[in-house]
PDB file of C-alpha atoms and ligand atoms in Angstrom:
ATOM      1  CA  MET A   1      -0.949  -8.972   4.823  1.00  0.00           C
ATOM      2  CA  LYS A   2      -1.392  -7.758   1.279  1.00  0.00           C
ATOM      3  CA  PHE A   3       0.748  -5.176  -0.500  1.00  0.00           C
ATOM      4  CA  SER A   4      -0.008  -3.523  -3.830  1.00  0.00           C
ATOM      5  CA  GLU A   5       0.944  -5.124  -7.131  1.00  0.00           C
ATOM      6  CA  GLU A   6       3.519  -2.361  -7.573  1.00  0.00           C
ATOM      7  CA  PHE A   7       5.164  -3.285  -4.258  1.00  0.00           C
ATOM      8  CA  GLU A   8       5.159  -6.978  -5.162  1.00  0.00           C
ATOM      9  CA  ALA A   9       6.784  -6.288  -8.545  1.00  0.00           C
ATOM     10  CA  ARG A  10       9.461  -4.098  -6.940  1.00  0.00           C
ATOM     11  CA  PHE A  11      10.120  -6.647  -4.202  1.00  0.00           C
ATOM     12  CA  ALA A  12      10.408  -9.563  -6.642  1.00  0.00           C
ATOM     13  CA  GLU A  13      12.876  -7.616  -8.780  1.00  0.00           C
ATOM     14  CA  MET A  14      14.870  -6.210  -5.871  1.00  0.00           C
ATOM     15  CA  VAL A  15      15.661  -9.519  -4.140  1.00  0.00           C
ATOM     16  CA  THR A  16      17.371 -10.720  -7.315  1.00  0.00           C
ATOM     17  CA  HIS A  17      20.038  -8.004  -6.865  1.00  0.00           C
ATOM     18  CA  TYR A  18      21.366  -9.243  -3.516  1.00  0.00           C
ATOM     19  CA  PRO A  19      23.423 -12.317  -2.658  1.00  0.00           C
ATOM     20  CA  THR A  20      21.180 -13.073   0.342  1.00  0.00           C
ATOM     21  CA  LYS A  21      17.545 -12.184   0.925  1.00  0.00           C
ATOM     22  CA  ARG A  22      18.247 -10.381   4.207  1.00  0.00           C
ATOM     23  CA  SER A  23      20.363  -7.772   2.357  1.00  0.00           C
ATOM     24  CA  ALA A  24      17.145  -6.435   0.833  1.00  0.00           C
ATOM     25  CA  LEU A  25      15.769  -5.510   4.262  1.00  0.00           C
ATOM     26  CA  VAL A  26      16.281  -1.725   4.319  1.00  0.00           C
ATOM     27  CA  PRO A  27      14.922  -0.999   0.816  1.00  0.00           C
ATOM     28  CA  THR A  28      12.003  -3.367   1.460  1.00  0.00           C
ATOM     29  CA  LEU A  29      11.194  -1.526   4.682  1.00  0.00           C
ATOM     30  CA  LEU A  30      11.333   1.826   2.869  1.00  0.00           C
ATOM     31  CA  TYR A  31       8.994   0.640   0.114  1.00  0.00           C
ATOM     32  CA  ALA A  32       6.598  -0.829   2.688  1.00  0.00           C
ATOM     33  CA  GLN A  33       6.664   2.344   4.777  1.00  0.00           C
ATOM     34  CA  ASP A  34       5.952   4.497   1.716  1.00  0.00           C
ATOM     35  CA  GLU A  35       3.002   2.291   0.896  1.00  0.00           C
ATOM     36  CA  VAL A  36       1.475   1.702   4.340  1.00  0.00           C
ATOM     37  CA  GLY A  37       2.536   4.938   6.096  1.00  0.00           C
ATOM     38  CA  CYS A  38       4.493   3.219   8.870  1.00  0.00           C
ATOM     39  CA  LEU A  39       6.028  -0.128   9.783  1.00  0.00           C
ATOM     40  CA  SER A  40       3.165  -1.662  11.733  1.00  0.00           C
ATOM     41  CA  ASP A  41       3.417  -4.990  13.578  1.00  0.00           C
ATOM     42  CA  GLU A  42       1.696  -6.622  10.616  1.00  0.00           C
ATOM     43  CA  VAL A  43       4.243  -5.215   8.156  1.00  0.00           C
ATOM     44  CA  ILE A  44       7.179  -6.248  10.355  1.00  0.00           C
ATOM     45  CA  ILE A  45       5.921  -9.845  10.671  1.00  0.00           C
ATOM     46  CA  GLU A  46       5.345 -10.081   6.922  1.00  0.00           C
ATOM     47  CA  ILE A  47       8.762  -8.719   5.964  1.00  0.00           C
ATOM     48  CA  ALA A  48      10.580 -10.849   8.536  1.00  0.00           C
ATOM     49  CA  SER A  49       8.912 -13.933   7.114  1.00  0.00           C
ATOM     50  CA  ARG A  50       9.723 -13.012   3.499  1.00  0.00           C
ATOM     51  CA  LEU A  51      13.396 -12.365   4.232  1.00  0.00           C
ATOM     52  CA  ASP A  52      13.942 -15.309   6.609  1.00  0.00           C
ATOM     53  CA  LEU A  53      14.553 -13.010   9.560  1.00  0.00           C
ATOM     54  CA  THR A  54      13.124 -12.826  13.064  1.00  0.00           C
ATOM     55  CA  GLU A  55      10.796 -10.024  14.081  1.00  0.00           C
ATOM     56  CA  LEU A  56      13.537  -8.855  16.448  1.00  0.00           C
ATOM     57  CA  ASP A  57      16.080  -8.635  13.580  1.00  0.00           C
ATOM     58  CA  VAL A  58      13.685  -6.349  11.718  1.00  0.00           C
ATOM     59  CA  ARG A  59      12.881  -4.219  14.770  1.00  0.00           C
ATOM     60  CA  ASN A  60      16.592  -3.755  15.526  1.00  0.00           C
ATOM     61  CA  VAL A  61      17.188  -2.369  12.034  1.00  0.00           C
ATOM     62  CA  ILE A  62      14.131  -0.088  12.271  1.00  0.00           C
ATOM     63  CA  SER A  63      15.362   1.345  15.566  1.00  0.00           C
ATOM     64  CA  TYR A  64      18.767   2.151  14.004  1.00  0.00           C
ATOM     65  CA  TYR A  65      17.541   4.289  11.091  1.00  0.00           C
ATOM     66  CA  SER A  66      15.754   7.561  11.811  1.00  0.00           C
ATOM     67  CA  MET A  67      13.972   7.413   8.448  1.00  0.00           C
ATOM     68  CA  LEU A  68      12.144   4.234   9.494  1.00  0.00           C
ATOM     69  CA  THR A  69       9.197   4.423  11.862  1.00  0.00           C
ATOM     70  CA  THR A  70       6.695   2.123  13.536  1.00  0.00           C
ATOM     71  CA  LYS A  71       4.334   5.041  14.225  1.00  0.00           C
ATOM     72  CA  PRO A  72       2.343   6.977  11.620  1.00  0.00           C
ATOM     73  CA  ARG A  73       3.874  10.321  10.666  1.00  0.00           C
ATOM     74  CA  GLY A  74       2.569  13.344   8.825  1.00  0.00           C
ATOM     75  CA  LYS A  75       2.396  13.225   5.050  1.00  0.00           C
ATOM     76  CA  PHE A  76       5.493  15.436   4.972  1.00  0.00           C
ATOM     77  CA  ASN A  77       8.118  14.464   7.531  1.00  0.00           C
ATOM     78  CA  VAL A  78      10.343  17.474   8.268  1.00  0.00           C
ATOM     79  CA  GLN A  79      13.715  16.263   9.556  1.00  0.00           C
ATOM     80  CA  VAL A  80      15.901  19.062  10.874  1.00  0.00           C
ATOM     81  CA  CYS A  81      19.596  18.294  11.326  1.00  0.00           C
ATOM     82  CA  THR A  82      21.193  19.775  14.448  1.00  0.00           C
ATOM     83  CA  ASN A  83      24.500  17.916  14.187  1.00  0.00           C
ATOM     84  CA  ILE A  84      27.730  19.904  14.346  1.00  0.00           C
ATOM     85  CA  SER A  85      27.913  21.582  10.893  1.00  0.00           C
ATOM     86  CA  CYS A  86      24.246  22.491  11.002  1.00  0.00           C
ATOM     87  CA  LEU A  87      24.433  23.462  14.664  1.00  0.00           C
ATOM     88  CA  VAL A  88      27.126  26.094  14.057  1.00  0.00           C
ATOM     89  CA  ARG A  89      25.196  27.462  11.079  1.00  0.00           C
ATOM     90  CA  GLY A  90      21.804  27.868  12.740  1.00  0.00           C
ATOM     91  CA  GLY A  91      20.292  24.354  12.746  1.00  0.00           C
ATOM     92  CA  GLU A  92      18.761  24.795  16.192  1.00  0.00           C
ATOM     93  CA  GLU A  93      17.213  28.077  15.135  1.00  0.00           C
ATOM     94  CA  ILE A  94      15.665  26.279  12.157  1.00  0.00           C
ATOM     95  CA  LEU A  95      14.341  23.536  14.437  1.00  0.00           C
ATOM     96  CA  HIS A  96      12.761  26.030  16.855  1.00  0.00           C
ATOM     97  CA  HIS A  97      11.360  28.011  13.958  1.00  0.00           C
ATOM     98  CA  CYS A  98       9.724  24.874  12.490  1.00  0.00           C
ATOM     99  CA  ALA A  99       8.331  23.921  15.895  1.00  0.00           C
ATOM    100  CA  LYS A 100       6.783  27.381  16.296  1.00  0.00           C
ATOM    101  CA  ARG A 101       5.544  27.542  12.733  1.00  0.00           C
ATOM    102  CA  LEU A 102       3.971  24.060  12.767  1.00  0.00           C
ATOM    103  CA  GLY A 103       2.887  24.178  16.427  1.00  0.00           C
ATOM    104  CA  ILE A 104       4.473  20.814  17.205  1.00  0.00           C
ATOM    105  CA  GLY A 105       7.627  19.541  18.877  1.00  0.00           C
ATOM    106  CA  HIS A 106      10.126  16.757  18.178  1.00  0.00           C
ATOM    107  CA  LYS A 107       8.277  13.660  16.874  1.00  0.00           C
ATOM    108  CA  GLY A 108       5.007  15.601  16.811  1.00  0.00           C
ATOM    109  CA  THR A 109       2.420  15.606  14.006  1.00  0.00           C
ATOM    110  CA  THR A 110       0.102  18.479  13.068  1.00  0.00           C
ATOM    111  CA  PRO A 111      -3.603  17.816  13.788  1.00  0.00           C
ATOM    112  CA  ASP A 112      -4.378  17.726  10.035  1.00  0.00           C
ATOM    113  CA  GLY A 113      -1.762  14.985   9.568  1.00  0.00           C
ATOM    114  CA  LEU A 114       0.109  17.061   7.004  1.00  0.00           C
ATOM    115  CA  PHE A 115       3.434  17.621   8.762  1.00  0.00           C
ATOM    116  CA  SER A 116       5.522  15.869  11.346  1.00  0.00           C
ATOM    117  CA  LEU A 117       8.747  17.215  12.808  1.00  0.00           C
ATOM    118  CA  GLU A 118      11.921  15.491  13.916  1.00  0.00           C
ATOM    119  CA  GLU A 119      15.336  16.589  15.119  1.00  0.00           C
ATOM    120  CA  VAL A 120      17.852  14.272  13.449  1.00  0.00           C
ATOM    121  CA  GLU A 121      21.565  13.526  13.278  1.00  0.00           C
ATOM    122  CA  CYS A 122      23.668  14.346  10.191  1.00  0.00           C
ATOM    123  CA  ILE A 123      21.820  13.813   6.920  1.00  0.00           C
ATOM    124  CA  GLY A 124      24.978  14.068   4.802  1.00  0.00           C
ATOM    125  CA  ALA A 125      24.474  17.627   3.565  1.00  0.00           C
ATOM    126  CA  CYS A 126      27.065  19.264   5.851  1.00  0.00           C
ATOM    127  CA  SER A 127      28.591  21.410   3.079  1.00  0.00           C
ATOM    128  CA  TRP A 128      25.249  23.140   2.649  1.00  0.00           C
ATOM    129  CA  ALA A 129      24.335  23.501   6.309  1.00  0.00           C
ATOM    130  CA  PRO A 130      21.916  24.109   7.830  1.00  0.00           C
ATOM    131  CA  ALA A 131      19.999  21.373   6.056  1.00  0.00           C
ATOM    132  CA  VAL A 132      16.573  19.783   6.329  1.00  0.00           C
ATOM    133  CA  GLN A 133      15.156  16.669   4.705  1.00  0.00           C
ATOM    134  CA  VAL A 134      11.444  16.459   3.920  1.00  0.00           C
ATOM    135  CA  ASN A 135      10.586  12.879   2.966  1.00  0.00           C
ATOM    136  CA  TYR A 136      13.186  12.252   0.218  1.00  0.00           C
ATOM    137  CA  ASP A 137      13.866  15.930  -0.655  1.00  0.00           C
ATOM    138  CA  PHE A 138      16.787  17.958   0.694  1.00  0.00           C
ATOM    139  CA  HIS A 139      16.616  21.695   1.467  1.00  0.00           C
ATOM    140  CA  GLU A 140      19.906  23.429   2.155  1.00  0.00           C
ATOM    141  CA  ASN A 141      21.533  26.712   3.234  1.00  0.00           C
ATOM    142  CA  LEU A 142      18.351  27.464   5.137  1.00  0.00           C
ATOM    143  CA  THR A 143      17.300  30.556   7.052  1.00  0.00           C
ATOM    144  CA  PRO A 144      14.011  30.869   8.955  1.00  0.00           C
ATOM    145  CA  GLU A 145      12.577  32.777   5.964  1.00  0.00           C
ATOM    146  CA  LYS A 146      13.676  30.096   3.478  1.00  0.00           C
ATOM    147  CA  MET A 147      12.228  27.434   5.802  1.00  0.00           C
ATOM    148  CA  ASP A 148       8.864  29.201   5.721  1.00  0.00           C
ATOM    149  CA  ALA A 149       8.950  29.020   1.919  1.00  0.00           C
ATOM    150  CA  VAL A 150       9.760  25.295   2.092  1.00  0.00           C
ATOM    151  CA  ILE A 151       6.809  24.611   4.396  1.00  0.00           C
ATOM    152  CA  GLU A 152       4.502  26.666   2.160  1.00  0.00           C
ATOM    153  CA  GLN A 153       5.698  24.740  -0.888  1.00  0.00           C
ATOM    154  CA  TYR A 154       4.513  21.466   0.682  1.00  0.00           C
ATOM    155  CA  ARG A 155       1.253  23.008   1.881  1.00  0.00           C
ATOM    156  CA  LYS A 156       0.541  24.201  -1.666  1.00  0.00           C
ATOM    157  CA  ARG A 157       1.463  20.826  -3.117  1.00  0.00           C
ATOM    158  CA  GLU A 158      -1.214  19.271  -0.937  1.00  0.00           C
ATOM    159  CA  GLN A 159      -3.845  21.778  -2.121  1.00  0.00           C
ATOM    160  CA  GLN A 160      -3.274  21.013  -5.816  1.00  0.00           C
TER     161      GLN A 160
HETATM  162  S1  FES B   1      25.714  18.089  10.204  1.00  0.00           S
HETATM  163 FE1  FES B   1      23.819  18.599   9.295  1.00  0.00          FE
HETATM  164  S2  FES B   1      23.920  17.623   7.395  1.00  0.00           S
HETATM  165 FE2  FES B   1      25.747  17.000   8.339  1.00  0.00          FE
END
């Protein structure tokens, strides 16, 4: 399997920062996912081999982190937190609103491949609940109206 030159440069630099190669697993998976779109079997085999791990080691880590996926997602992955702080401040309402607005449910992807939706556990933004993470961006203190603006912002970004 072949990654881009940019990935290779990042990988080569990154492994020098850890005492053991396996410690670079999560960031390597994130870089690979950003580049390929998901962690396919081919990607998993390649990364396991590079970091002296088994395929099962890599799959176990992928299954632990909600931000890692073996299946393709939409270009913008909308992760709605419904854990306790968000729950008491309207997180479920935000989730249902997104589902209605995007026409998809939990782990669904819109037919144009632009958005996918996920209900997730705490994303570490409890003080600003209810919170949503879209790819690497956080959106906080949301209401259904503010969530509409967030979705539109990504739709517009795609049209530019
Ligand atoms: S409970 Fe939602 S961000 Fe922590």
